[in-house]
Short mmCIF file of C-alpha atoms and ligand atoms in Angstrom, two decimals:
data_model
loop_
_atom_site.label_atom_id
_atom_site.label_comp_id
_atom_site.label_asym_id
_atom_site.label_seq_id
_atom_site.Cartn_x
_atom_site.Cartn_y
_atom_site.Cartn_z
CA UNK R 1 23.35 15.78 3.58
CA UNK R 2 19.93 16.25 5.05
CA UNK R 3 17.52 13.71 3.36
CA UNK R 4 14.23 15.39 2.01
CA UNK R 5 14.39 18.59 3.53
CA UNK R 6 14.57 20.32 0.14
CA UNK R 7 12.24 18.01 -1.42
CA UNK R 8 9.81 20.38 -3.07
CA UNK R 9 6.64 18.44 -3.76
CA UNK R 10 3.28 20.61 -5.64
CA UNK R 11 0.13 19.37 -4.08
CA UNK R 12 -2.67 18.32 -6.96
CA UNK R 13 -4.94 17.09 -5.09
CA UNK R 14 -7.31 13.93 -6.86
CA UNK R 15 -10.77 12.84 -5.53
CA UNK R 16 -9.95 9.23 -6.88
CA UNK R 17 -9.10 7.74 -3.30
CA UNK R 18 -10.93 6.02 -0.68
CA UNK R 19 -9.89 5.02 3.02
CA UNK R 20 -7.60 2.38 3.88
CA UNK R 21 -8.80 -0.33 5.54
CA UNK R 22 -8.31 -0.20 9.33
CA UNK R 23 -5.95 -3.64 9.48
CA UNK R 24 -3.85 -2.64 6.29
CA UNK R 25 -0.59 -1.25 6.59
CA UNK R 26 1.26 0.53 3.50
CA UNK R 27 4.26 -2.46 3.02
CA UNK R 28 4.24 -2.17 -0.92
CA UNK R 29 5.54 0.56 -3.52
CA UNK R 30 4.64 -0.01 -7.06
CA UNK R 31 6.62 2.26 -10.10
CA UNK R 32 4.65 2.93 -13.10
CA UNK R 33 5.01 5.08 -15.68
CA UNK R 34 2.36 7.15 -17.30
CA UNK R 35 2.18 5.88 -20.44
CA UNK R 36 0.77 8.91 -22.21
CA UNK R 37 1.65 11.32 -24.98
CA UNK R 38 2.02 13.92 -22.01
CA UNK R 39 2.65 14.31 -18.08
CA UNK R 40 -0.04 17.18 -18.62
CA UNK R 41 -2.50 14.59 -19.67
CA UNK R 42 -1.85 12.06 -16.81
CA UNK R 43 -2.07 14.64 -14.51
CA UNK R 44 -5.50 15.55 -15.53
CA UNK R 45 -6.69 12.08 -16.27
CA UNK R 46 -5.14 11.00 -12.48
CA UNK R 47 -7.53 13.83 -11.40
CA UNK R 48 -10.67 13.39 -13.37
CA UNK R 49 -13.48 11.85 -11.79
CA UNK R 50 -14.54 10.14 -14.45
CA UNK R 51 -11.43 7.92 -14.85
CA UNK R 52 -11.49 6.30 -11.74
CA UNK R 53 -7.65 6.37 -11.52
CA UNK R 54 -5.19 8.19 -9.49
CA UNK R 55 -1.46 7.48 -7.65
CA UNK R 56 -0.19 9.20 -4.72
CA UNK R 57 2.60 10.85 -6.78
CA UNK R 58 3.50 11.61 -10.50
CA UNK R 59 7.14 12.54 -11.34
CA UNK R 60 7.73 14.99 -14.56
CA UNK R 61 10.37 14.46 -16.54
CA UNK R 62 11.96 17.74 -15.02
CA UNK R 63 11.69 16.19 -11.51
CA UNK R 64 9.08 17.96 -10.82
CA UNK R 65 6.97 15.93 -8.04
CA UNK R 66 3.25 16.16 -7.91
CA UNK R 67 1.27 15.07 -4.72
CA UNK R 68 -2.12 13.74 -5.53
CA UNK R 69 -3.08 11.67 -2.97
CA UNK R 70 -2.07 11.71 0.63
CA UNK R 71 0.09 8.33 1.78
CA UNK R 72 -2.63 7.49 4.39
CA UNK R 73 -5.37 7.36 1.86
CA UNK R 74 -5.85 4.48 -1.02
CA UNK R 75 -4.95 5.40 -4.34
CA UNK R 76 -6.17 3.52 -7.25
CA UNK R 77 -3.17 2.28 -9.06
CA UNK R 78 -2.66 -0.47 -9.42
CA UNK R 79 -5.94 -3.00 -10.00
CA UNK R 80 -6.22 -6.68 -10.68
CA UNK R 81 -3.05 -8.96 -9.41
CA UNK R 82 -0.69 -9.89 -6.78
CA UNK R 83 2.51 -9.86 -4.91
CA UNK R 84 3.58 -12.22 -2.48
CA UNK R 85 -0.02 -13.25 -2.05
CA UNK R 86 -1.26 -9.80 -1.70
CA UNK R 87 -4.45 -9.70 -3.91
CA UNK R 88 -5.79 -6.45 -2.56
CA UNK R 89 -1.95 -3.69 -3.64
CA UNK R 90 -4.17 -0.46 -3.23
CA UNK R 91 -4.68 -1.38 0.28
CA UNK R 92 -0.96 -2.01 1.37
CA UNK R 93 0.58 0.33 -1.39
CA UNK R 94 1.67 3.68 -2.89
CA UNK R 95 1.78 4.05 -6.08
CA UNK R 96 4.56 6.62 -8.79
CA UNK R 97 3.47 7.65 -11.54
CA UNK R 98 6.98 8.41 -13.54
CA UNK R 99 6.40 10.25 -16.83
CA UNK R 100 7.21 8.70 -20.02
CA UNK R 101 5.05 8.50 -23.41
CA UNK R 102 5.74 4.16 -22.53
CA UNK R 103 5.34 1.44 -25.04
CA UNK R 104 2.39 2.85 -26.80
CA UNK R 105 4.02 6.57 -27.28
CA UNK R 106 7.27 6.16 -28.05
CA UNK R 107 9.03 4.58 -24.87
CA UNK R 108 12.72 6.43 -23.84
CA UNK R 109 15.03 6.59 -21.08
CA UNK R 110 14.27 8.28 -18.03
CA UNK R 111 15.77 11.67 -17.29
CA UNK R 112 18.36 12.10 -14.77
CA UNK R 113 17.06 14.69 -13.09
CA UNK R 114 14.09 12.38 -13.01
CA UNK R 115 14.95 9.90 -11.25
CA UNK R 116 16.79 11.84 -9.40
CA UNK R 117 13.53 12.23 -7.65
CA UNK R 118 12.40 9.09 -7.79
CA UNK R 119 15.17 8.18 -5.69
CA UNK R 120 14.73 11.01 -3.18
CA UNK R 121 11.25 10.55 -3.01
CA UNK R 122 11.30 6.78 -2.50
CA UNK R 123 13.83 7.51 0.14
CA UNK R 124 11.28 9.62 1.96
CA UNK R 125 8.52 7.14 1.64
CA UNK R 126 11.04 4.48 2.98
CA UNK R 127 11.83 6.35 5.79
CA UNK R 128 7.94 6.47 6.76
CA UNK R 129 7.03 3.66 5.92
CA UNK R 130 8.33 0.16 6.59
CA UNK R 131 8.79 -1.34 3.18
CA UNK R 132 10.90 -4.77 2.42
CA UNK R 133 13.06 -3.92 -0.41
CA UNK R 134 11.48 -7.43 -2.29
CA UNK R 135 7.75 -5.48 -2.32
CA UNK R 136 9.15 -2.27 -4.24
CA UNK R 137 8.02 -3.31 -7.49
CA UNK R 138 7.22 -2.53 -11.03
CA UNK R 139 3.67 -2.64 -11.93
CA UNK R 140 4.29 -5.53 -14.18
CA UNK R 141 5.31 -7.55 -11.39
CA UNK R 142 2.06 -7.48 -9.78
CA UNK R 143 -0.03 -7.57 -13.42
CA UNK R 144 2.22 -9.27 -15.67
CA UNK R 145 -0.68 -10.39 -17.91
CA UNK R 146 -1.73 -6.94 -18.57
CA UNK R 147 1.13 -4.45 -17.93
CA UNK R 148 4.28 -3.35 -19.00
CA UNK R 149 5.11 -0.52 -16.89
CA UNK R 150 7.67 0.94 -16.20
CA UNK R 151 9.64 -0.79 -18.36
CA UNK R 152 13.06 -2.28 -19.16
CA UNK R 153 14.27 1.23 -19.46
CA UNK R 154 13.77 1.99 -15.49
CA UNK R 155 16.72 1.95 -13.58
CA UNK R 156 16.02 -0.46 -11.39
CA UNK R 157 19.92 -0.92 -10.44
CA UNK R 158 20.45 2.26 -9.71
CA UNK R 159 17.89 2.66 -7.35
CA UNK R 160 19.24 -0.21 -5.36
CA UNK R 161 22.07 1.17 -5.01
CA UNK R 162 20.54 4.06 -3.28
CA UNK R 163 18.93 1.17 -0.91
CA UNK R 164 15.77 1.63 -3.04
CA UNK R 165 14.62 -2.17 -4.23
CA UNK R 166 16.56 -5.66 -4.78
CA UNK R 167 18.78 -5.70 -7.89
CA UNK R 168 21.21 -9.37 -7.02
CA UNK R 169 24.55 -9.22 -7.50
CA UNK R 170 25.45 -12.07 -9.56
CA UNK R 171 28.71 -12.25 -11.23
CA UNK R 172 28.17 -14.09 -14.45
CA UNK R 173 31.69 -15.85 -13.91
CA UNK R 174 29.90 -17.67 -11.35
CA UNK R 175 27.19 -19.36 -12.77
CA UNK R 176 27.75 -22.69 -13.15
CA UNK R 177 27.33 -24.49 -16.64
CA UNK R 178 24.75 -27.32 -16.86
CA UNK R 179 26.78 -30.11 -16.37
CA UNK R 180 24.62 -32.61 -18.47
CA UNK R 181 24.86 -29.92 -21.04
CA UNK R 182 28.68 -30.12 -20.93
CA UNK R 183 28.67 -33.72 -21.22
CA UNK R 184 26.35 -34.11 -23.94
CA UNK R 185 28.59 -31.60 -25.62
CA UNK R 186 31.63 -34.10 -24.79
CA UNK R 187 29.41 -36.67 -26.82
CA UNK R 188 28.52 -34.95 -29.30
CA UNK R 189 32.46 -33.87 -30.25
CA UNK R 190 33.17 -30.30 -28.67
CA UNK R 191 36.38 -30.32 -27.35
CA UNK R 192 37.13 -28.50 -24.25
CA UNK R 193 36.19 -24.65 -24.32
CA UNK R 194 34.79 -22.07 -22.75
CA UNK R 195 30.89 -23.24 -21.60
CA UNK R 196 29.25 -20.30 -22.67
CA UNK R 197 31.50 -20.08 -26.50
CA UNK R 198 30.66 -23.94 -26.59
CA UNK R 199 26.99 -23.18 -26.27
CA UNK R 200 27.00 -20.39 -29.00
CA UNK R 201 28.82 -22.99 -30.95
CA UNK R 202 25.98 -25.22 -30.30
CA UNK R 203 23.42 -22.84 -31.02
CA UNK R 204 24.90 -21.25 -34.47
CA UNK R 205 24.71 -25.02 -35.66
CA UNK R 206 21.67 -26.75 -34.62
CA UNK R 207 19.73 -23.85 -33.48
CA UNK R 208 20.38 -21.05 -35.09
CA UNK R 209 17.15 -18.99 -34.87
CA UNK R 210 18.11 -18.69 -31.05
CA UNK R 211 22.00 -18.07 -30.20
CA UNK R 212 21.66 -17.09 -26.83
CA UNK R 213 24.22 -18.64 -25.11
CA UNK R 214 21.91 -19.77 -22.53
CA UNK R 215 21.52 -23.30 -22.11
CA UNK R 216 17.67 -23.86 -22.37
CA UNK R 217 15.27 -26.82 -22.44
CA UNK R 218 15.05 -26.78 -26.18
CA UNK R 219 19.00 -26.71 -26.31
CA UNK R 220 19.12 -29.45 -23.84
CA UNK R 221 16.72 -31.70 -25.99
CA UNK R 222 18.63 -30.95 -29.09
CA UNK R 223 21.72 -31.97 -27.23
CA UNK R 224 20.19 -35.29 -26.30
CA UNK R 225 18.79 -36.07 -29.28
CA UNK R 226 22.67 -35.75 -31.00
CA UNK R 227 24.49 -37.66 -28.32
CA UNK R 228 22.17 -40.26 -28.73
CA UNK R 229 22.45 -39.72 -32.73
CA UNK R 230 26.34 -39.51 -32.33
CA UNK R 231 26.65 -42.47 -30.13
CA UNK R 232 25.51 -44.86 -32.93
ZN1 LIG D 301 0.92 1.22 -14.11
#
């Protein structure tokens, strides 16, 4: 299959862009999502003058793709913060807009046929632009004091799998319990179990408020605090 060649994109052109500067190179690609009641509205807001604000794309939740600021040009996306010491991400960046009300409007799952072209379109950009897979980022990364976008909704998995982003492959089987955990458990009376049942255990009892299953600091504290209790 032919990459991109039937990638139909509608140019919507925004005046909110400036030059890049001459020793920047585009190395960065930040997801958002538009966080308004309609992709109708972001359009025009990414296009007013007045809001100071653009991205080089938006993505309807039909698939539709929107071009509204060329990739050579600086969009302004994404604002105050950093990634891997980058402080300046419009200069080294290009920015999605995905469509979706967000937090504020009534946050829900991404269309398939949406990120359909997401993917496709990332895959373009990729192939123009040399882009480490560990700076293709959510908004929030860069700005996690102040944003929330795109969310916990985006498929971030599945876009690795289409070599789009890093998504780790851990297999949960793997993970090793904290052994001072385990032996404070021993102390405390748990017989031999499963680590992660032995920590719910732990959890129901002495912190219930929490029951994870994730050994944590307060866990490990609590744990202490009953060995030493149990020892005397
Ligand atoms: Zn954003």
């Amino acid at each position: 299959m032919a990459a991109n060649t039937h990638l139909n994109i509608i140019d919507h052109p925004s005046p909110n862009f400036g030059d890049r500067p001459t020793d920047s190179q585009v190395d960065i690609l930040v997801m958002h999502y538009t966080g308004m009641q309609s992709g109708q509205e972001a359009i025009d807001r990414l296009c007013d003058p007045a809001s100071s604000v653009s991205s080089h794309y938006l993505i309807e939740e039909d698939g539709r793709i929107f071009r509204l600021v060329d990739e050579q040009k600086r969009a302004w996306h994404a604002g105050r913060g950093e990634w891997q010491k980058c402080v300046d991400v419009n200069s080294n960046s290009i920015g999605i807009e995905i469509v979706n009300p967000g937090h504020e409007f009534g946050y829900r799952p991404f269309p398939d046929i949406q990120i359909q072209s997401v993917i496709e379109l990332c895959q373009g950009i990729l192939g123009r632009h040399t882009i480490p897979a560990s700076r293709i980022i959510a908004h929030s990364d860069m700005a996690p004091d102040r944003k929330e976008d795109p969310g916990e909704l985006f498929p971030w998995q599945e876009l690795a799998k289409q070599g789009i982003g890093l998504w780790p492959d851990i297999d949960p089987k793997e993970v090793r319990p904290d052994e001072e955990f385990e032996h404070l458990l021993d102390i405390i009376g748990y017989g031999e179990n499963d680590a992660i049942k032995r920590c719910v255990a732990f959890q129901r009892h002495w912190r219930p408020r929490n029951i994870s299953g994730v050994i944590d600091d307060e866990c490990l504290l609590i744990a202490k605090a009953l060995a030493d209790a149990s020892k005397r």
